[in-house]
mmCIF file of C-alpha atoms and ligand atoms in Angstrom:
data_model
loop_
_atom_site.group_PDB
_atom_site.id
_atom_site.type_symbol
_atom_site.label_atom_id
_atom_site.label_comp_id
_atom_site.label_asym_id
_atom_site.label_seq_id
_atom_site.Cartn_x
_atom_site.Cartn_y
_atom_site.Cartn_z
ATOM 1 C CA MET U 62 0.000 0.000 0.000
ATOM 2 C CA THR U 63 1.408 3.430 -0.874
ATOM 3 C CA VAL U 64 1.785 6.111 1.755
ATOM 4 C CA GLN U 65 -0.906 8.158 0.000
ATOM 5 C CA GLU U 66 -3.331 5.228 0.089
ATOM 6 C CA THR U 67 -2.697 4.786 3.803
ATOM 7 C CA LEU U 68 -3.242 8.488 4.407
ATOM 8 C CA ALA U 69 -6.507 8.338 2.441
ATOM 9 C CA GLU U 70 -7.724 5.489 4.676
ATOM 10 C CA LEU U 71 -6.726 7.355 7.827
ATOM 11 C CA VAL U 72 -8.475 10.607 6.935
ATOM 12 C CA ALA U 73 -11.615 8.694 5.884
ATOM 13 C CA ILE U 74 -12.048 7.699 9.554
ATOM 14 C CA ASP U 75 -13.570 10.703 11.293
ATOM 15 C CA SER U 76 -11.548 11.109 14.491
ATOM 16 C CA VAL U 77 -12.439 14.571 15.722
ATOM 17 C CA SER U 78 -11.512 14.748 19.422
ATOM 18 C CA SER U 79 -15.160 14.899 20.562
ATOM 19 C CA ARG U 80 -15.801 11.457 19.005
ATOM 20 C CA SER U 81 -14.452 8.097 20.101
ATOM 21 C CA ASN U 82 -11.098 7.231 18.493
ATOM 22 C CA VAL U 83 -11.715 3.493 18.847
ATOM 23 C CA GLU U 84 -12.346 3.040 15.103
ATOM 24 C CA ILE U 85 -9.040 4.594 14.034
ATOM 25 C CA ALA U 86 -7.213 2.797 16.862
ATOM 26 C CA ASN U 87 -8.642 -0.526 15.638
ATOM 27 C CA TYR U 88 -7.471 0.291 12.122
ATOM 28 C CA LEU U 89 -3.983 1.116 13.404
ATOM 29 C CA ALA U 90 -3.920 -2.022 15.571
ATOM 30 C CA HIS U 91 -4.854 -4.137 12.562
ATOM 31 C CA ARG U 92 -2.163 -2.540 10.385
ATOM 32 C CA SER U 93 0.459 -2.817 13.134
ATOM 33 C CA VAL U 94 -0.252 -6.496 13.813
ATOM 34 C CA GLY U 95 -0.052 -7.110 10.066
ATOM 35 C CA LEU U 96 3.425 -5.579 10.096
ATOM 36 C CA GLY U 97 4.556 -7.871 12.926
ATOM 37 C CA PHE U 98 3.951 -5.707 16.008
ATOM 38 C CA GLN U 99 2.402 -6.734 19.283
ATOM 39 C CA VAL U 100 -0.218 -4.184 20.370
ATOM 40 C CA LYS U 101 -1.515 -3.041 23.714
ATOM 41 C CA ARG U 102 -4.513 -0.797 24.290
ATOM 42 C CA PHE U 103 -4.758 1.725 27.125
ATOM 43 C CA PRO U 104 -8.489 2.540 27.152
ATOM 44 C CA TYR U 105 -10.205 5.241 29.177
ATOM 45 C CA THR U 106 -13.467 7.148 29.264
ATOM 46 C CA ASP U 107 -13.200 10.888 28.695
ATOM 47 C CA ASP U 108 -14.991 13.460 30.834
ATOM 48 C CA LYS U 109 -18.011 13.383 28.469
ATOM 49 C CA GLY U 110 -18.312 9.622 28.828
ATOM 50 C CA VAL U 111 -16.811 8.867 25.398
ATOM 51 C CA GLU U 112 -14.609 5.805 24.989
ATOM 52 C CA LYS U 113 -10.987 6.668 24.099
ATOM 53 C CA VAL U 114 -7.890 4.557 23.648
ATOM 54 C CA ASN U 115 -4.142 5.027 23.500
ATOM 55 C CA LEU U 116 -2.513 2.281 21.464
ATOM 56 C CA ILE U 117 1.073 1.094 21.631
ATOM 57 C CA ALA U 118 2.506 -1.212 18.980
ATOM 58 C CA LEU U 119 5.759 -2.842 19.989
ATOM 59 C CA ALA U 120 8.441 -4.811 18.150
ATOM 60 C CA GLY U 121 11.642 -6.266 19.599
ATOM 61 C CA ALA U 122 10.220 -6.406 23.146
ATOM 62 C CA ASP U 123 6.966 -7.340 24.861
ATOM 63 C CA PHE U 124 4.669 -6.176 27.626
ATOM 64 C CA ALA U 125 4.911 -9.434 29.585
ATOM 65 C CA GLN U 126 7.681 -8.177 31.881
ATOM 66 C CA GLY U 127 5.928 -4.893 32.674
ATOM 67 C CA PRO U 128 6.516 -1.538 30.959
ATOM 68 C CA PRO U 129 8.956 -2.138 28.089
ATOM 69 C CA GLU U 130 12.284 -0.404 27.522
ATOM 70 C CA VAL U 131 12.047 1.033 24.028
ATOM 71 C CA GLU U 132 14.869 2.480 21.951
ATOM 72 C CA LEU U 133 12.782 4.573 19.556
ATOM 73 C CA ALA U 134 9.124 5.603 19.772
ATOM 74 C CA LEU U 135 7.307 7.137 16.816
ATOM 75 C CA VAL U 136 4.423 9.107 18.267
ATOM 76 C CA GLY U 137 1.317 10.334 16.459
ATOM 77 C CA HIS U 138 -2.008 11.524 17.814
ATOM 78 C CA THR U 139 -5.109 9.922 16.317
ATOM 79 C CA ASP U 140 -7.522 12.818 16.933
ATOM 80 C CA THR U 141 -8.103 15.920 14.845
ATOM 81 C CA VAL U 142 -9.660 19.319 15.372
ATOM 82 C CA PRO U 143 -13.274 19.716 14.107
ATOM 83 C CA TYR U 144 -14.024 20.578 10.476
ATOM 84 C CA ASP U 145 -16.606 22.654 8.673
ATOM 85 C CA PRO U 146 -19.377 20.235 7.529
ATOM 86 C CA ASN U 147 -19.473 22.109 4.209
ATOM 87 C CA TRP U 148 -15.844 21.220 3.467
ATOM 88 C CA ASN U 149 -16.428 18.196 1.252
ATOM 89 C CA GLU U 150 -12.753 17.154 1.190
ATOM 90 C CA ALA U 151 -12.564 16.866 4.980
ATOM 91 C CA LEU U 152 -12.823 13.055 4.972
ATOM 92 C CA THR U 153 -11.792 12.426 1.363
ATOM 93 C CA LEU U 154 -8.120 12.873 0.589
ATOM 94 C CA THR U 155 -7.957 15.062 -2.513
ATOM 95 C CA GLU U 156 -4.832 15.784 -4.534
ATOM 96 C CA ARG U 157 -4.277 19.105 -6.294
ATOM 97 C CA ASP U 158 -1.021 20.756 -7.372
ATOM 98 C CA GLY U 159 1.167 18.336 -5.429
ATOM 99 C CA LYS U 160 -0.853 18.827 -2.258
ATOM 100 C CA LEU U 161 -3.108 16.402 -0.405
ATOM 101 C CA PHE U 162 -6.120 18.082 1.217
ATOM 102 C CA SER U 163 -8.316 16.854 4.109
ATOM 103 C CA ARG U 164 -8.811 17.224 7.867
ATOM 104 C CA GLY U 165 -5.799 15.712 9.587
ATOM 105 C CA ALA U 166 -3.837 15.535 6.330
ATOM 106 C CA CYS U 167 -0.939 17.285 7.993
ATOM 107 C CA ASP U 168 -1.979 17.304 11.664
ATOM 108 C CA THR U 169 -1.012 14.536 12.147
ATOM 109 C CA LYS U 170 -2.205 11.627 10.032
ATOM 110 C CA ALA U 171 0.504 12.260 7.418
ATOM 111 C CA PHE U 172 3.148 11.396 10.002
ATOM 112 C CA ILE U 173 1.247 8.241 11.009
ATOM 113 C CA ALA U 174 0.918 7.160 7.378
ATOM 114 C CA ALA U 175 4.644 7.813 6.846
ATOM 115 C CA ALA U 176 5.533 5.756 9.933
ATOM 116 C CA LEU U 177 3.463 2.772 8.708
ATOM 117 C CA SER U 178 5.005 3.013 5.235
ATOM 118 C CA ALA U 179 8.520 3.252 6.646
ATOM 119 C CA ILE U 180 7.978 0.069 8.656
ATOM 120 C CA GLU U 181 6.659 -1.828 5.636
ATOM 121 C CA VAL U 182 10.168 -1.734 4.148
ATOM 122 C CA VAL U 183 12.047 -2.395 7.390
ATOM 123 C CA ASP U 184 12.684 -6.015 8.390
ATOM 124 C CA LEU U 185 11.390 -6.089 11.977
ATOM 125 C CA GLN U 186 13.006 -9.534 12.460
ATOM 126 C CA LYS U 187 16.372 -7.810 12.276
ATOM 127 C CA LEU U 188 15.704 -5.252 14.999
ATOM 128 C CA THR U 189 18.367 -5.355 17.687
ATOM 129 C CA LYS U 190 16.636 -2.710 19.823
ATOM 130 C CA PRO U 191 12.912 -2.292 20.479
ATOM 131 C CA LEU U 192 10.769 -0.001 18.372
ATOM 132 C CA ALA U 193 7.342 1.353 19.366
ATOM 133 C CA LEU U 194 4.541 3.109 17.556
ATOM 134 C CA VAL U 195 2.566 5.221 19.970
ATOM 135 C CA PHE U 196 -0.896 6.337 18.862
ATOM 136 C CA THR U 197 -2.538 8.715 21.304
ATOM 137 C CA ALA U 198 -6.016 10.121 21.892
ATOM 138 C CA ASP U 199 -7.144 13.651 22.764
ATOM 139 C CA GLU U 200 -3.968 15.517 21.863
ATOM 140 C CA GLU U 201 -5.881 18.440 20.420
ATOM 141 C CA ILE U 202 -7.820 19.049 23.624
ATOM 142 C CA GLY U 203 -4.918 19.187 26.034
ATOM 143 C CA LEU U 204 -2.509 16.286 25.385
ATOM 144 C CA ILE U 205 -4.796 14.137 27.525
ATOM 145 C CA GLY U 206 -3.921 10.750 26.031
ATOM 146 C CA ALA U 207 -0.164 11.316 26.256
ATOM 147 C CA LYS U 208 -0.499 12.581 29.820
ATOM 148 C CA ARG U 209 -2.277 9.361 30.779
ATOM 149 C CA LEU U 210 0.512 7.263 29.229
ATOM 150 C CA ALA U 211 3.108 9.282 31.126
ATOM 151 C CA GLU U 212 1.133 8.950 34.351
ATOM 152 C CA VAL U 213 0.965 5.157 34.226
ATOM 153 C CA ARG U 214 4.572 4.911 32.971
ATOM 154 C CA ALA U 215 3.291 2.812 30.050
ATOM 155 C CA PHE U 216 6.819 2.410 28.660
ATOM 156 C CA HIS U 217 10.269 3.904 28.857
ATOM 157 C CA THR U 218 12.013 5.123 25.730
ATOM 158 C CA ARG U 219 15.438 6.468 24.921
ATOM 159 C CA TYR U 220 14.371 8.409 21.841
ATOM 160 C CA ALA U 221 11.051 9.702 20.538
ATOM 161 C CA ILE U 222 10.065 11.351 17.286
ATOM 162 C CA VAL U 223 6.777 13.159 17.841
ATOM 163 C CA GLY U 224 4.841 13.732 14.631
ATOM 164 C CA GLU U 225 3.583 17.275 14.246
ATOM 165 C CA PRO U 226 3.720 19.445 11.133
ATOM 166 C CA THR U 227 7.122 21.158 11.104
ATOM 167 C CA SER U 228 7.751 21.032 7.335
ATOM 168 C CA LEU U 229 10.186 18.230 8.266
ATOM 169 C CA ARG U 230 12.430 20.494 10.295
ATOM 170 C CA PRO U 231 13.471 18.778 13.538
ATOM 171 C CA MET U 232 12.407 20.745 16.620
ATOM 172 C CA ARG U 233 14.362 19.938 19.763
ATOM 173 C CA ALA U 234 12.632 22.250 22.256
ATOM 174 C CA GLY U 235 9.214 23.696 22.916
ATOM 175 C CA LYS U 236 7.695 26.130 25.349
ATOM 176 C CA GLY U 237 5.095 24.921 27.821
ATOM 177 C CA TYR U 238 1.471 26.002 27.837
ATOM 178 C CA CYS U 239 -0.277 27.226 30.958
ATOM 179 C CA LEU U 240 -3.631 28.769 31.635
ATOM 180 C CA ALA U 241 -5.320 30.040 34.777
ATOM 181 C CA GLU U 242 -8.539 31.859 35.523
ATOM 182 C CA ILE U 243 -8.272 34.396 38.301
ATOM 183 C CA THR U 244 -11.365 35.512 40.194
ATOM 184 C CA VAL U 245 -11.269 38.631 42.323
ATOM 185 C CA LYS U 246 -14.121 38.969 44.804
ATOM 186 C CA GLY U 247 -14.890 42.326 46.406
ATOM 187 C CA ARG U 248 -17.928 43.856 48.047
ATOM 188 C CA GLU U 249 -20.713 45.581 46.135
ATOM 189 C CA ALA U 250 -21.919 49.044 47.193
ATOM 190 C CA HIS U 251 -23.449 52.213 45.762
ATOM 191 C CA SER U 252 -20.726 53.996 43.837
ATOM 192 C CA ALA U 253 -21.555 57.243 45.657
ATOM 193 C CA TYR U 254 -20.235 55.635 48.875
ATOM 194 C CA PRO U 255 -16.893 54.011 48.016
ATOM 195 C CA ALA U 256 -16.007 53.370 51.641
ATOM 196 C CA LEU U 257 -18.854 50.830 51.865
ATOM 197 C CA GLY U 258 -17.444 48.561 49.177
ATOM 198 C CA SER U 259 -14.306 46.930 47.799
ATOM 199 C CA SER U 260 -13.938 47.097 44.038
ATOM 200 C CA ALA U 261 -13.052 43.779 42.438
ATOM 201 C CA VAL U 262 -12.344 45.584 39.129
ATOM 202 C CA VAL U 263 -9.776 47.877 40.739
ATOM 203 C CA GLY U 264 -8.250 44.920 42.596
ATOM 204 C CA ALA U 265 -8.003 42.981 39.315
ATOM 205 C CA ALA U 266 -6.438 45.974 37.573
ATOM 206 C CA ARG U 267 -3.791 46.347 40.275
ATOM 207 C CA LEU U 268 -3.055 42.615 40.186
ATOM 208 C CA ILE U 269 -2.708 42.750 36.397
ATOM 209 C CA THR U 270 -0.132 45.535 36.773
ATOM 210 C CA ARG U 271 1.783 43.259 39.159
ATOM 211 C CA ILE U 272 1.484 40.426 36.611
ATOM 212 C CA GLU U 273 2.979 42.712 33.978
ATOM 213 C CA ASN U 274 5.943 43.235 36.306
ATOM 214 C CA ILE U 275 6.231 39.479 36.816
ATOM 215 C CA GLY U 276 6.397 39.138 33.029
ATOM 216 C CA ASN U 277 9.258 41.627 32.929
ATOM 217 C CA ARG U 278 11.103 39.736 35.659
ATOM 218 C CA LEU U 279 10.711 36.424 33.830
ATOM 219 C CA ARG U 280 12.261 37.984 30.749
ATOM 220 C CA SER U 281 15.639 38.174 32.435
ATOM 221 C CA ASP U 282 15.839 34.399 32.004
ATOM 222 C CA GLU U 283 16.544 34.088 28.275
ATOM 223 C CA HIS U 284 16.616 31.016 26.076
ATOM 224 C CA THR U 285 17.994 32.181 22.762
ATOM 225 C CA ALA U 286 16.715 29.170 20.795
ATOM 226 C CA PHE U 287 13.177 30.587 21.123
ATOM 227 C CA ASP U 288 11.486 33.488 19.394
ATOM 228 C CA PRO U 289 10.773 35.454 21.548
ATOM 229 C CA PRO U 290 13.541 34.116 23.807
ATOM 230 C CA PHE U 291 11.585 34.286 27.084
ATOM 231 C CA THR U 292 8.356 33.221 28.796
ATOM 232 C CA THR U 293 5.424 35.184 27.375
ATOM 233 C CA LEU U 294 2.247 36.170 29.253
ATOM 234 C CA ASN U 295 -1.197 37.211 28.112
ATOM 235 C CA VAL U 296 -4.279 38.466 29.939
ATOM 236 C CA GLY U 297 -6.684 37.670 27.122
ATOM 237 C CA LEU U 298 -10.131 37.984 28.699
ATOM 238 C CA ILE U 299 -11.539 40.109 31.479
ATOM 239 C CA ARG U 300 -15.072 40.452 32.768
ATOM 240 C CA GLY U 301 -16.320 42.238 35.845
ATOM 241 C CA GLY U 302 -18.948 44.381 37.497
ATOM 242 C CA THR U 303 -22.700 44.660 37.004
ATOM 243 C CA ALA U 304 -23.468 48.371 36.414
ATOM 244 C CA LYS U 305 -21.761 51.729 36.015
ATOM 245 C CA ASN U 306 -22.934 52.969 39.429
ATOM 246 C CA VAL U 307 -22.206 49.789 41.386
ATOM 247 C CA ILE U 308 -18.839 49.086 42.975
ATOM 248 C CA ALA U 309 -17.889 45.816 41.331
ATOM 249 C CA GLY U 310 -18.356 42.716 43.441
ATOM 250 C CA GLU U 311 -16.567 40.337 41.108
ATOM 251 C CA CYS U 312 -14.010 40.397 38.297
ATOM 252 C CA LYS U 313 -12.579 37.427 36.423
ATOM 253 C CA PHE U 314 -9.684 37.347 33.979
ATOM 254 C CA THR U 315 -7.619 34.738 32.193
ATOM 255 C CA LEU U 316 -3.865 34.495 32.416
ATOM 256 C CA GLU U 317 -2.078 32.452 29.796
ATOM 257 C CA TRP U 318 1.658 31.914 29.791
ATOM 258 C CA ARG U 319 4.126 29.943 27.710
ATOM 259 C CA PRO U 320 7.124 29.137 29.867
ATOM 260 C CA ILE U 321 10.560 28.368 28.492
ATOM 261 C CA PRO U 322 11.550 24.813 29.551
ATOM 262 C CA ALA U 323 13.935 25.965 32.304
ATOM 263 C CA GLN U 324 11.271 27.953 34.149
ATOM 264 C CA GLY U 325 8.494 25.381 34.416
ATOM 265 C CA PRO U 326 4.836 26.225 35.034
ATOM 266 C CA GLU U 327 5.214 26.657 38.826
ATOM 267 C CA LYS U 328 7.605 29.578 38.600
ATOM 268 C CA LEU U 329 4.920 32.028 37.546
ATOM 269 C CA LEU U 330 2.358 30.543 39.934
ATOM 270 C CA GLU U 331 4.738 31.169 42.838
ATOM 271 C CA LEU U 332 5.317 34.769 41.825
ATOM 272 C CA LEU U 333 1.571 35.197 41.318
ATOM 273 C CA SER U 334 0.682 33.970 44.805
ATOM 274 C CA PHE U 335 3.313 36.328 46.234
ATOM 275 C CA ALA U 336 1.759 39.215 44.254
ATOM 276 C CA ILE U 337 -1.699 38.265 45.580
ATOM 277 C CA GLU U 338 -0.432 38.354 49.176
ATOM 278 C CA GLU U 339 0.950 41.851 48.539
ATOM 279 C CA GLU U 340 -2.333 42.932 46.982
ATOM 280 C CA LYS U 341 -4.370 41.718 49.966
ATOM 281 C CA LYS U 342 -2.291 44.057 52.133
ATOM 282 C CA SER U 343 -3.508 47.094 50.175
ATOM 283 C CA ASP U 344 -7.190 46.024 50.326
ATOM 284 C CA SER U 345 -8.092 43.359 52.853
ATOM 285 C CA GLY U 346 -11.683 43.341 51.543
ATOM 286 C CA LEU U 347 -10.642 41.442 48.411
ATOM 287 C CA VAL U 348 -10.481 37.693 47.894
ATOM 288 C CA PHE U 349 -8.421 36.168 45.069
ATOM 289 C CA GLU U 350 -8.927 32.701 43.625
ATOM 290 C CA VAL U 351 -6.572 31.092 41.116
ATOM 291 C CA ASP U 352 -7.917 28.169 39.116
ATOM 292 C CA SER U 353 -5.072 26.781 37.030
ATOM 293 C CA ALA U 354 -6.607 24.801 34.184
ATOM 294 C CA ARG U 355 -3.375 23.921 32.352
ATOM 295 C CA THR U 356 0.205 23.621 33.543
ATOM 296 C CA ASP U 357 1.898 21.865 30.653
ATOM 297 C CA GLU U 358 5.673 21.753 30.798
ATOM 298 C CA GLY U 359 7.880 22.569 27.852
ATOM 299 C CA TYR U 360 10.614 20.214 26.740
ATOM 300 C CA GLU U 361 14.181 20.460 25.618
ATOM 301 C CA THR U 362 16.511 17.898 24.131
ATOM 302 C CA SER U 363 20.203 18.700 24.004
ATOM 303 C CA ALA U 364 21.597 20.014 20.720
ATOM 304 C CA ASN U 365 24.212 17.244 21.104
ATOM 305 C CA SER U 366 21.664 14.424 21.324
ATOM 306 C CA ARG U 367 22.290 11.568 18.935
ATOM 307 C CA LEU U 368 18.690 11.860 17.711
ATOM 308 C CA VAL U 369 19.083 15.586 17.029
ATOM 309 C CA ASN U 370 22.304 15.008 15.092
ATOM 310 C CA LEU U 371 20.768 12.134 13.153
ATOM 311 C CA LEU U 372 17.647 14.089 12.148
ATOM 312 C CA GLU U 373 19.685 17.162 11.200
ATOM 313 C CA GLN U 374 21.753 14.955 8.955
ATOM 314 C CA LEU U 375 18.751 13.138 7.434
ATOM 315 C CA THR U 376 16.690 16.280 6.808
ATOM 316 C CA GLY U 377 19.448 18.752 5.989
ATOM 317 C CA TYR U 378 17.904 21.268 8.446
ATOM 318 C CA LYS U 379 19.331 22.702 11.651
ATOM 319 C CA THR U 380 17.025 22.015 14.585
ATOM 320 C CA GLY U 381 14.618 24.684 15.718
ATOM 321 C CA THR U 382 12.024 25.190 18.445
ATOM 322 C CA VAL U 383 8.222 25.118 18.466
ATOM 323 C CA ALA U 384 5.864 27.639 20.031
ATOM 324 C CA PHE U 385 2.872 25.269 20.194
ATOM 325 C CA GLY U 386 2.194 22.490 22.696
ATOM 326 C CA THR U 387 3.220 18.941 21.771
ATOM 327 C CA GLU U 388 3.436 15.485 23.297
ATOM 328 C CA ALA U 389 7.241 15.773 23.387
ATOM 329 C CA ALA U 390 6.971 16.878 27.026
ATOM 330 C CA GLN U 391 5.211 13.625 28.002
ATOM 331 C CA MET U 392 7.753 11.580 26.016
ATOM 332 C CA THR U 393 10.498 13.409 27.935
ATOM 333 C CA GLU U 394 8.752 12.317 31.160
ATOM 334 C CA LEU U 395 8.917 8.767 29.827
ATOM 335 C CA GLY U 396 12.669 9.074 29.508
ATOM 336 C CA ALA U 397 13.012 10.243 25.935
ATOM 337 C CA GLU U 398 15.304 12.576 24.159
ATOM 338 C CA ALA U 399 12.421 13.871 22.047
ATOM 339 C CA VAL U 400 12.297 15.697 18.735
ATOM 340 C CA VAL U 401 9.162 16.976 17.014
ATOM 341 C CA LEU U 402 9.117 16.470 13.257
ATOM 342 C CA GLY U 403 6.560 15.868 10.564
ATOM 343 C CA PRO U 404 5.408 16.757 7.068
ATOM 344 C CA GLY U 405 3.157 19.770 6.450
ATOM 345 C CA ASP U 406 3.024 23.240 7.914
ATOM 346 C CA ILE U 407 1.377 24.032 11.268
ATOM 347 C CA ARG U 408 0.091 27.290 9.760
ATOM 348 C CA VAL U 409 -2.253 25.377 7.426
ATOM 349 C CA ALA U 410 -3.362 22.905 10.114
ATOM 350 C CA HIS U 411 -6.565 23.545 12.062
ATOM 351 C CA ARG U 412 -8.319 25.236 9.155
ATOM 352 C CA THR U 413 -10.444 24.378 6.150
ATOM 353 C CA GLY U 414 -8.063 23.573 3.306
ATOM 354 C CA GLU U 415 -5.523 21.788 5.524
ATOM 355 C CA PHE U 416 -3.048 19.946 3.314
ATOM 356 C CA VAL U 417 0.257 18.107 3.247
ATOM 357 C CA PRO U 418 2.669 18.448 0.296
ATOM 358 C CA VAL U 419 3.131 15.063 -1.443
ATOM 359 C CA ASN U 420 6.912 15.453 -1.615
ATOM 360 C CA GLN U 421 7.181 16.062 2.147
ATOM 361 C CA LEU U 422 4.976 13.070 2.885
ATOM 362 C CA GLU U 423 7.213 10.844 0.772
ATOM 363 C CA GLN U 424 10.386 12.337 2.220
ATOM 364 C CA CYS U 425 9.087 11.665 5.734
ATOM 365 C CA VAL U 426 8.850 7.935 4.917
ATOM 366 C CA GLU U 427 12.560 7.956 4.035
ATOM 367 C CA ILE U 428 13.545 9.933 7.158
ATOM 368 C CA LEU U 429 11.655 7.559 9.463
ATOM 369 C CA LYS U 430 12.992 4.469 7.686
ATOM 370 C CA ASP U 431 16.574 5.740 8.011
ATOM 371 C CA SER U 432 15.982 6.722 11.646
ATOM 372 C CA ILE U 433 14.752 3.222 12.524
ATOM 373 C CA ARG U 434 17.715 1.681 10.743
ATOM 374 C CA ALA U 435 20.185 3.982 12.489
ATOM 375 C CA LEU U 436 18.755 3.591 15.997
ATOM 376 C CA CYS U 437 17.210 0.125 16.175
ATOM 377 C CA PHE U 438 19.513 -2.020 14.003
HETATM 378 ZN ZN1 LIG E 570 -1.140 17.838 16.050
#
């Protein structure tokens, strides 16, 4: 089966994150077993009661002795973002001008198709070190599948190639992704009598000024591989008060930050709780609540890693860094020196008209085949 045919079969299975991914996982299990892998499913029920499954296909080792020690893991998420029902190519791979269009074509079914095609021409009997294919669920809604695998220590791996569209450039580091909602509670009163109330809007504004200062402090810690080379912050949403002549009783705002790997998600949270303590001193009538919804770590693999050197040599690109969240952080937790790489461009993912260039798809097959040969033979 050609890599394009495999990709066509993969995109024909609707695997939007809100649906169950069992159908695509069964397809991948069937293909993997056909190639000589042993498979293990890690099922779970998501918070809407939908059945999800992470699937690991393993060659050169087995699960009998507990979590396997893997040399190389090729990691692809099975879910996609939603698509416009009027986009009639969404589930039908369509070629035009050297490009293959459909939902998931680049993010990230192209990588999965390339991995399966690469393995078709590799003799798994000759592996000297274990190889795994890791197919995850719910990546697009918060890396949930990969987090579950990391939590249960499903396997340990020395190297991981995480498939995300990078136009085949290897990416050896990524910023984390963190999100918190902050609620400031004050006391309502008639605005003609300020002494009777405590304004949550003013309290939020003062806290935001402190957060801006925190952002400036975090900048002193630079990581030059990133653009921009520091942790970035954003207060993207704010909502508070009930009327122009009422001292605001409540104000909520979101704080999003993308920490460089060295800082970790907690760094900002510590500085934030310190800022809140300071703020309470200036108005004891205010209450602050921090609900941190996401604290995803970044990842970084050394520029001297064997995997980095190998992929630079195979692709002809110097490694770079990614600004979007990936499962490389969870693979790092599982022991890996991780690199993110895949065909297609992240800027065309997540939109109608998503595509992968045919030449990149085919080149990815070669890169993965050569990587397996270099690391597992
Ligand atoms: Zn993706």
